[in-house]
CSV table of C-alpha atoms and ligand atoms in Angstrom, one decimal:
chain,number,residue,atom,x,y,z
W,160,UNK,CA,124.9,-66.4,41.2
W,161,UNK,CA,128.6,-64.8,42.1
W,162,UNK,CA,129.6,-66.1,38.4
W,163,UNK,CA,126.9,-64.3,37.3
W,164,UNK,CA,127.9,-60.9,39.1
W,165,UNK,CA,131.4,-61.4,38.7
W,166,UNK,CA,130.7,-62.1,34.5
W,167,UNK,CA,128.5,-59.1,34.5
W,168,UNK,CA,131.0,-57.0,36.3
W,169,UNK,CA,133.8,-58.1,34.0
W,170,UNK,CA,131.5,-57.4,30.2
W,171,UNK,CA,130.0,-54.3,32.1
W,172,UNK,CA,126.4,-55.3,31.8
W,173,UNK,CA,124.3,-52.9,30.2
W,174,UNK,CA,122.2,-50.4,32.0
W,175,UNK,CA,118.8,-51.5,30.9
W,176,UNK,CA,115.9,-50.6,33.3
W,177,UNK,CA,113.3,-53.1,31.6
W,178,UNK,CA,110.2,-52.1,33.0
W,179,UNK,CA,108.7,-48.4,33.8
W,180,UNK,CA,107.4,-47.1,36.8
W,181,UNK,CA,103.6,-46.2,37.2
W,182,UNK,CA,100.9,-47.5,37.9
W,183,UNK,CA,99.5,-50.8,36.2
W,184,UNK,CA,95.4,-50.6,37.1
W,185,UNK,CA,93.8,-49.1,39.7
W,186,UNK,CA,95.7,-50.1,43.6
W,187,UNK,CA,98.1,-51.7,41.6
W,188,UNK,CA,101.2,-49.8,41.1
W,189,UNK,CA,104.8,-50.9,39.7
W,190,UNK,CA,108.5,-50.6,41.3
W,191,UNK,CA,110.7,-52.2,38.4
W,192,UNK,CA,113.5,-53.5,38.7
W,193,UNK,CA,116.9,-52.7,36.8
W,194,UNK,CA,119.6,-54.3,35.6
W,195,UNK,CA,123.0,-51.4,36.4
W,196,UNK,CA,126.5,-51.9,35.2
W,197,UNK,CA,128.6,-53.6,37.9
W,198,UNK,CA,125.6,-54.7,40.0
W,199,UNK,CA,123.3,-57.6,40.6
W,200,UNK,CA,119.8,-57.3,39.7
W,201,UNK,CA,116.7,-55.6,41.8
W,202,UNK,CA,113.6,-57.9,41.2
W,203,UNK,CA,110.5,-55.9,40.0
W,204,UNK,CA,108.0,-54.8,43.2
W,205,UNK,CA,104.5,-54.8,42.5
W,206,UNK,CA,102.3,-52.6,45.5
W,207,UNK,CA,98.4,-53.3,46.1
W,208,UNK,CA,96.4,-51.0,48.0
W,209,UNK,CA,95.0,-52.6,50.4
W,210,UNK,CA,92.4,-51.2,53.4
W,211,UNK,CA,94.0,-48.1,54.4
W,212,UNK,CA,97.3,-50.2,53.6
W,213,UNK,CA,99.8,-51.3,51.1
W,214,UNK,CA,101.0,-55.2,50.5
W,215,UNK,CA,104.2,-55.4,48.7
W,216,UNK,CA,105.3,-58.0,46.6
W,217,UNK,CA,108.8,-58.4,46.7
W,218,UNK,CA,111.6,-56.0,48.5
W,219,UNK,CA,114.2,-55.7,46.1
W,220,UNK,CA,118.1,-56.3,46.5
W,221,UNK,CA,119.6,-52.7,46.9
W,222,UNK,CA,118.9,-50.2,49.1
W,223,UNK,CA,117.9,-47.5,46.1
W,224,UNK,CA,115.2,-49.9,45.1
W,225,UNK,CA,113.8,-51.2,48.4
W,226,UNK,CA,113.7,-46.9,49.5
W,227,UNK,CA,111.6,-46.3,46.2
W,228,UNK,CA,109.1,-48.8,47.6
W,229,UNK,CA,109.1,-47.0,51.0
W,230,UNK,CA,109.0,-43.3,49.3
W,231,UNK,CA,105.8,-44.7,47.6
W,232,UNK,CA,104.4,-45.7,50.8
W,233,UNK,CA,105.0,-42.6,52.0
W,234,UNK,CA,103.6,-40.8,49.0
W,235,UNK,CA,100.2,-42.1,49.5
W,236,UNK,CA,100.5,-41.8,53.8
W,237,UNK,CA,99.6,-45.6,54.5
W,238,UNK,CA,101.5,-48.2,55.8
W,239,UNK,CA,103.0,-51.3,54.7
W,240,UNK,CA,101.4,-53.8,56.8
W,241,UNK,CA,102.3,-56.9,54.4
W,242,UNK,CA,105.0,-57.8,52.1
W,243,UNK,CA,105.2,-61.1,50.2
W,244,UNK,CA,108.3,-62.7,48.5
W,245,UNK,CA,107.7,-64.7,45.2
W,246,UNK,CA,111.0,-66.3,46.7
W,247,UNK,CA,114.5,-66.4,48.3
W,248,UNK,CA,116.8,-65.0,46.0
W,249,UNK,CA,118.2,-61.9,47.4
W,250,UNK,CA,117.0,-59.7,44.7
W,251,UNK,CA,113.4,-60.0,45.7
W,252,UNK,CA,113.9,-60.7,49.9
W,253,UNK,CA,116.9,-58.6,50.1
W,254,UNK,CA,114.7,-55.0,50.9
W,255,UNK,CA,113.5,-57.2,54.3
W,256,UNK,CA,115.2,-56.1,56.7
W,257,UNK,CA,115.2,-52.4,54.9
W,258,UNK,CA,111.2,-52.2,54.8
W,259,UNK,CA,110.5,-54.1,57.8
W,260,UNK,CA,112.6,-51.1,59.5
W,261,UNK,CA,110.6,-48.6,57.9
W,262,UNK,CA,107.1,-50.0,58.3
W,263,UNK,CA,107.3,-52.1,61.5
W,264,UNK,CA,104.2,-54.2,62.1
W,265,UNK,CA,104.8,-55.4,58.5
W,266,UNK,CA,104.3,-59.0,58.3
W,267,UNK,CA,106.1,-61.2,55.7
W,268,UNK,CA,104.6,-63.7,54.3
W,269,UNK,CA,107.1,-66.8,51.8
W,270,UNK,CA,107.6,-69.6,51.4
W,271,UNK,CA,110.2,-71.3,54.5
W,272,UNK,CA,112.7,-72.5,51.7
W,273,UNK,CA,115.0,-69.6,52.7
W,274,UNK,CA,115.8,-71.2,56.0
W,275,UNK,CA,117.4,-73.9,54.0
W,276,UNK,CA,118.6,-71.8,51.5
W,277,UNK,CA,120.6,-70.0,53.9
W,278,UNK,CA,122.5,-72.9,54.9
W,279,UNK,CA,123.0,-74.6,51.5
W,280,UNK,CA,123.2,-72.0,48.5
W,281,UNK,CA,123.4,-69.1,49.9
W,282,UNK,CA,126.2,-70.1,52.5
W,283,UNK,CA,128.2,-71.5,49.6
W,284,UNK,CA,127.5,-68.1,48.1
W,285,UNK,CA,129.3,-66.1,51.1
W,286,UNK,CA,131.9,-68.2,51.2
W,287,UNK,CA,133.2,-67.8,47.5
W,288,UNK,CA,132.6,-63.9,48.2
W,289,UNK,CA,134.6,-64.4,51.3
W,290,UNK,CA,137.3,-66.1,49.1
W,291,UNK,CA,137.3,-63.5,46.4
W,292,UNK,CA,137.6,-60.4,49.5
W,293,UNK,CA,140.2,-61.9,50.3
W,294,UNK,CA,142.3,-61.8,47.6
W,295,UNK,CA,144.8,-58.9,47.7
W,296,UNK,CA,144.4,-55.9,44.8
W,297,UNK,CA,140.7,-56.7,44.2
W,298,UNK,CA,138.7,-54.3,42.0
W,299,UNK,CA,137.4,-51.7,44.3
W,300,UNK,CA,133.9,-51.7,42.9
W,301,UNK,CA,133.4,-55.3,42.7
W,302,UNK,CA,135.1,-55.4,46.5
W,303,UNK,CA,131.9,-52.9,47.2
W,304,UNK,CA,129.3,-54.9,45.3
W,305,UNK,CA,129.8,-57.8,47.3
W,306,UNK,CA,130.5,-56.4,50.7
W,307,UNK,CA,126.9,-55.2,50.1
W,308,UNK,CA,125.7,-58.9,49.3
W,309,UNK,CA,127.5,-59.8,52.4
W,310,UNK,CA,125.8,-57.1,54.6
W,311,UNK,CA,122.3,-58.3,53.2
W,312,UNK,CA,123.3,-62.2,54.2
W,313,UNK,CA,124.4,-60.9,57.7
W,314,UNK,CA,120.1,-59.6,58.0
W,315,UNK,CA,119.4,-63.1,58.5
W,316,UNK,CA,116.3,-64.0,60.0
W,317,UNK,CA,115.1,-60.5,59.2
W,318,UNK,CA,114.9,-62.2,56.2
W,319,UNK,CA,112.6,-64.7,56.9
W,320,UNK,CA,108.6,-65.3,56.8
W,321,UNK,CA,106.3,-64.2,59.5
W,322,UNK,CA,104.0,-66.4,58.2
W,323,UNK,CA,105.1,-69.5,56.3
W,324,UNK,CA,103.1,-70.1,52.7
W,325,UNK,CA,102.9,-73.6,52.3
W,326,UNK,CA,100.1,-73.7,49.7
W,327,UNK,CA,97.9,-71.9,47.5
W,328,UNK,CA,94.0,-70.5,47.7
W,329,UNK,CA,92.0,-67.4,48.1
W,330,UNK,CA,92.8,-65.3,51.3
W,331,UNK,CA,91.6,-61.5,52.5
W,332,UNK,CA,94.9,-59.8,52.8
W,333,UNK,CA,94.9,-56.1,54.4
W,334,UNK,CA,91.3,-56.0,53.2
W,335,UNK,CA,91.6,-57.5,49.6
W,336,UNK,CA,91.4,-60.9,48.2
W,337,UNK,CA,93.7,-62.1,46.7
W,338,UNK,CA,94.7,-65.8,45.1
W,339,UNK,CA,98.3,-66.7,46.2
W,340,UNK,CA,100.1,-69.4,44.0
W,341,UNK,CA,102.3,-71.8,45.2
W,342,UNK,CA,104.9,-74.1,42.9
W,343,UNK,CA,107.2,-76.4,44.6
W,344,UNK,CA,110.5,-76.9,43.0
W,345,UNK,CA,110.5,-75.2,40.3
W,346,UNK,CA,112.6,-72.1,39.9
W,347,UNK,CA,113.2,-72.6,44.0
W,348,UNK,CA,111.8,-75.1,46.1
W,349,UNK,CA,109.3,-72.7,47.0
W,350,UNK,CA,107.9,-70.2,44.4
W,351,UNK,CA,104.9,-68.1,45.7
W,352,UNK,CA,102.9,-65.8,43.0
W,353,UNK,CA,100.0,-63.3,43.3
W,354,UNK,CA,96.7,-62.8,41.4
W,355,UNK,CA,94.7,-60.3,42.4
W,356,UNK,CA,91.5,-60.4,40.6
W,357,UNK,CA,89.6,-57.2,40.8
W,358,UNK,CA,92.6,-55.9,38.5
W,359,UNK,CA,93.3,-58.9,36.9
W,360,UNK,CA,96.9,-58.2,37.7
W,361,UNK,CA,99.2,-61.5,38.4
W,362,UNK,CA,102.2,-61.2,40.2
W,363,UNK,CA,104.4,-64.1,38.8
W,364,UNK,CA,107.7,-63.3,40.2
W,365,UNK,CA,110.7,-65.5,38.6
W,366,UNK,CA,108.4,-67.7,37.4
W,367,UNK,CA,108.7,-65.0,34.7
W,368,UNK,CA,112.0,-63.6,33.9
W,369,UNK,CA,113.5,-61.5,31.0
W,370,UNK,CA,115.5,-61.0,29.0
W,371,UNK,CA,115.9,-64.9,29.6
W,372,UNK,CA,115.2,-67.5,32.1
W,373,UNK,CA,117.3,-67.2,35.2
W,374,UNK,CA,118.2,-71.3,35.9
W,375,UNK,CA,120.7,-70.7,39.0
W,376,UNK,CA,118.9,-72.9,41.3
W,377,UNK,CA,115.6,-73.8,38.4
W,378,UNK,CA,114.5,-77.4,38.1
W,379,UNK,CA,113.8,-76.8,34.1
W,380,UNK,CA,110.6,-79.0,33.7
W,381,UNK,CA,109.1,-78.2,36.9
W,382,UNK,CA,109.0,-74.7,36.1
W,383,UNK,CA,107.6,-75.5,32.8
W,384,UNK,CA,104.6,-76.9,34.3
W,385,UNK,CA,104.4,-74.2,36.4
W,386,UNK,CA,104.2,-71.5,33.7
W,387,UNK,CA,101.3,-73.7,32.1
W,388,UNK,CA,99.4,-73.1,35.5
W,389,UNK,CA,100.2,-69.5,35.3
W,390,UNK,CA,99.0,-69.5,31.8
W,391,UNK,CA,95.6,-71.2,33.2
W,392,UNK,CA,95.3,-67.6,35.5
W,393,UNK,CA,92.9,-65.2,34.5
W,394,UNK,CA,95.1,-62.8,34.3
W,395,UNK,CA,95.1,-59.1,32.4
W,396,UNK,CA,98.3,-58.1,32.8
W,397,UNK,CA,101.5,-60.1,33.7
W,398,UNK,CA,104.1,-59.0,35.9
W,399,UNK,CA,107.2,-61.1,35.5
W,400,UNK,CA,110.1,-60.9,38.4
W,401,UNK,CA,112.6,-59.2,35.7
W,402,UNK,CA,111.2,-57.3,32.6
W,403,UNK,CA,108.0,-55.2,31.5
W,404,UNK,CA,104.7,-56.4,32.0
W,405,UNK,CA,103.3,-59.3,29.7
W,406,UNK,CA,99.8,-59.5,28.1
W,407,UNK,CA,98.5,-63.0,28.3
W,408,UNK,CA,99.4,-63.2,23.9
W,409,UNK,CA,103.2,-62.0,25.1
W,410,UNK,CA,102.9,-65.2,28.2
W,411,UNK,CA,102.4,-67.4,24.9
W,412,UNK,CA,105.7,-66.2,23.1
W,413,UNK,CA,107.6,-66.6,26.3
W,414,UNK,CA,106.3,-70.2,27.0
W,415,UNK,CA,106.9,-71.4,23.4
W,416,UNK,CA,110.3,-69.7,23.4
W,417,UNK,CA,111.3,-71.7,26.7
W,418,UNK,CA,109.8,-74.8,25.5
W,419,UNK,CA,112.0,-74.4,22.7
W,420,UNK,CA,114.7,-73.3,24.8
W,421,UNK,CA,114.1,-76.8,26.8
W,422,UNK,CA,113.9,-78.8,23.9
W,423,UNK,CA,117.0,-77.5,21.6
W,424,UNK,CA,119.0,-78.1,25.0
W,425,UNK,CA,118.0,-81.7,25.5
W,426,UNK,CA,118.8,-82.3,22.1
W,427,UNK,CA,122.6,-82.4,20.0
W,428,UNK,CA,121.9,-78.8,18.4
W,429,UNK,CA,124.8,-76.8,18.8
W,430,UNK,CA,124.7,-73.9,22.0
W,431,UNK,CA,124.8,-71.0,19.8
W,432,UNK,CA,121.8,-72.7,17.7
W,433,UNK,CA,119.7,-72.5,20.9
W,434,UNK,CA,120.8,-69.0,22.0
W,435,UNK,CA,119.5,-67.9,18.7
W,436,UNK,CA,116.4,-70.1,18.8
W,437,UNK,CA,115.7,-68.0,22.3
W,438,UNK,CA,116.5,-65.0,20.9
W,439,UNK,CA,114.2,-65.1,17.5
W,440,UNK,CA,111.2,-66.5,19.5
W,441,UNK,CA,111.4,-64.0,22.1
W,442,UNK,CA,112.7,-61.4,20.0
W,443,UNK,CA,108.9,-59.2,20.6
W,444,UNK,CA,109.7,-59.3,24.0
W,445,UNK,CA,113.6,-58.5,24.7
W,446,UNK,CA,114.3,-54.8,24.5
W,447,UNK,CA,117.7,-54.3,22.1
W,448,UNK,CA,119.8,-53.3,25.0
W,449,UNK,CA,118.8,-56.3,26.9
W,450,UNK,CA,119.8,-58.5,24.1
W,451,UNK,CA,123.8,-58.7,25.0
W,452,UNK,CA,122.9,-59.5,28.3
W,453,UNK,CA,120.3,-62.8,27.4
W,454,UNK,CA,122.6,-64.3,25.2
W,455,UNK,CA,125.4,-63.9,28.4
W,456,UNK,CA,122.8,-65.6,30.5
W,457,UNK,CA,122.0,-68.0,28.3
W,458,UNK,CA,125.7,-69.2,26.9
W,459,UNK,CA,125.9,-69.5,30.6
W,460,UNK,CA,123.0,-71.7,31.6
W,461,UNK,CA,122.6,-73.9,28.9
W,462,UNK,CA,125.9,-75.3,29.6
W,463,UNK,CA,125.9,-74.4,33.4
W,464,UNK,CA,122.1,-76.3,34.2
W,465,UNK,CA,120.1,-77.2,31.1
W,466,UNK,CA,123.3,-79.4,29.9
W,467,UNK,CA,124.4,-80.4,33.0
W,468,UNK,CA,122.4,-83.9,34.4
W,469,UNK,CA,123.7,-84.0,37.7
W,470,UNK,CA,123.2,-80.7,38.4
W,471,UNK,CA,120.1,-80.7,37.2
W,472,UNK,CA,119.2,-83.7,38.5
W,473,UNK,CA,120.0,-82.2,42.3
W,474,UNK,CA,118.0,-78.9,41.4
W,475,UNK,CA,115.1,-80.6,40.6
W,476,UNK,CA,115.4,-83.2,43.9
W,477,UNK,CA,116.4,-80.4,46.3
B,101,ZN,ZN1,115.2,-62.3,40.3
């Protein structure tokens, strides 16, 4: 995750919101995320209306994006009374602490593998920022960046679940029905996803991610079962953690193109062969100026997880 910040800060990522605000179907209304030159990402928030109240599906990282979720709320006068992270990578848990100041009374509802998260990846995480703020004649912005990633580790617990999701099923939640989805291991040891039906919308978080897979802490194969039991979702319209909304057609080119992805890495091909694989069989889905930034990501994984047995080996055990 830092290498991934400090890469991005280095080539200057390009400023590539992937995904327009609006409204997907009726109750259902979008807060994309955005990918900003010298910054970590924001995950995409996806609002449902519930009875006289809003649910909230994933908080965002920075403060911009987390206060464009609360300006909404406050745009249609109703409270936020429950918020739901796909999972525990700060750019979809780190609004927290930021919404649950807002809208108190909110309840969040995760899976409890942030608790371990917190002391295992994400405690490695602060100490490597820790190492690079301390290094004299730091690059100012960058120094900023990550005191910011630091200030969202020090919310803690205000981090965590209210109510721990340990599996999936049909609940009423604020007055609407909804299916949550739960996936063990597979891009975290505890993925959640929503479906609400009346819209047809699903809520798939990192489970869906563009313009490539994010691997950091991804057992590969258990997340390519998991997108087959997404695919098996009745869904309308998709709404993956990072990129535009899918239709289910568009969830086909993205699973063929990570099968691919999977297979070309397991094989002798050379890395660049399988970067271009990904980027010809999801070429209908990658918007050109996210097209520097998935071949970074890839170069990056492929060697970094998919190419990598013991590490994959642990992600896939953890
Ligand atoms: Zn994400």
């Amino acid at each position: 995750m830092l290498r991934r910040i400090l890469s991005c800060l280095a080539a200057s990522c390009l400023a590539a919101t992937l995904a327009a605000a609006g409204d997907l179907a009726p109750g259902v209304h979008l807060v994309p995320g955005r990918f900003v030159a010298g910054e970590q990402p924001d995950g995409n928030t996806v609002v449902f209306d519930g009875a006289g109240a809003l649910i909230v599906f994933d908080t965002g990282r920075h403060a911009a994006h987390t206060d464009a979720i609360i300006a909404y709320a406050h745009t249609r006068a109703l409270p936020v009374t429950a918020i739901f992270n796909s999972h525990w990578h700060l750019d979809h848990v780190g609004g927290n602490a930021r919404l649950r100041e807002a809208c108190p009374g909110a309840r969040v509802h995760a899976s409890g593998a942030i608790e371990q998260a917190m002391h295992g990846f994400l405690a490695r995480y602060r100490e490597q920022i820790e190492q690079v703020l301390a290094k004299p004649a730091g690059d100012a912005a960058q120094a900023t960046a990550l005191r910011g990633e630091l200030a969202l580790l020090d919310a803690g617990a205000a981090l965590y679940p209210d109510e721990r999701i340990t599996r999936g099923g049909t609940r009423m939640v604020a007055g609407r029905r909804l299916l949550v989805g739960f996936e063990t291991r597979a891009v975290t040891a505890g993925d959640v996803w929503l479906f609400d039906p009346a819209t047809r919308t699903l809520a798939a978080g990192d489970l869906v991610t563009l313009p490539a897979p994010l691997f950091d802490t991804a057992c590969p194969a258990r997340w390519q079962a998991a997108l087959g039991h997404l695919a098996k979702v009745d869904f309308e319209r998709l709404v993956p953690g990072h990129g535009a909304p899918l239709t289910r057609v568009q969830l086909r080119v993205y699973r063929t193109a990570f099968d691919h992805l999977l297979a070309c890495s397991a094989g002798k091909a050379a890395k660049a062969a399988c970067i271009d694989g990904w980027m010809r069989d999801a070429q209908s889905l990658i918007p050109a100026a996210g097209e520097e930034l998935a071949r970074n990501l890839l170069d990056y994984y492929i060697d970094g997880v998919l190419r990598d047995a013991a590490k994959k080996k642990s992600l896939c055990a953890a």
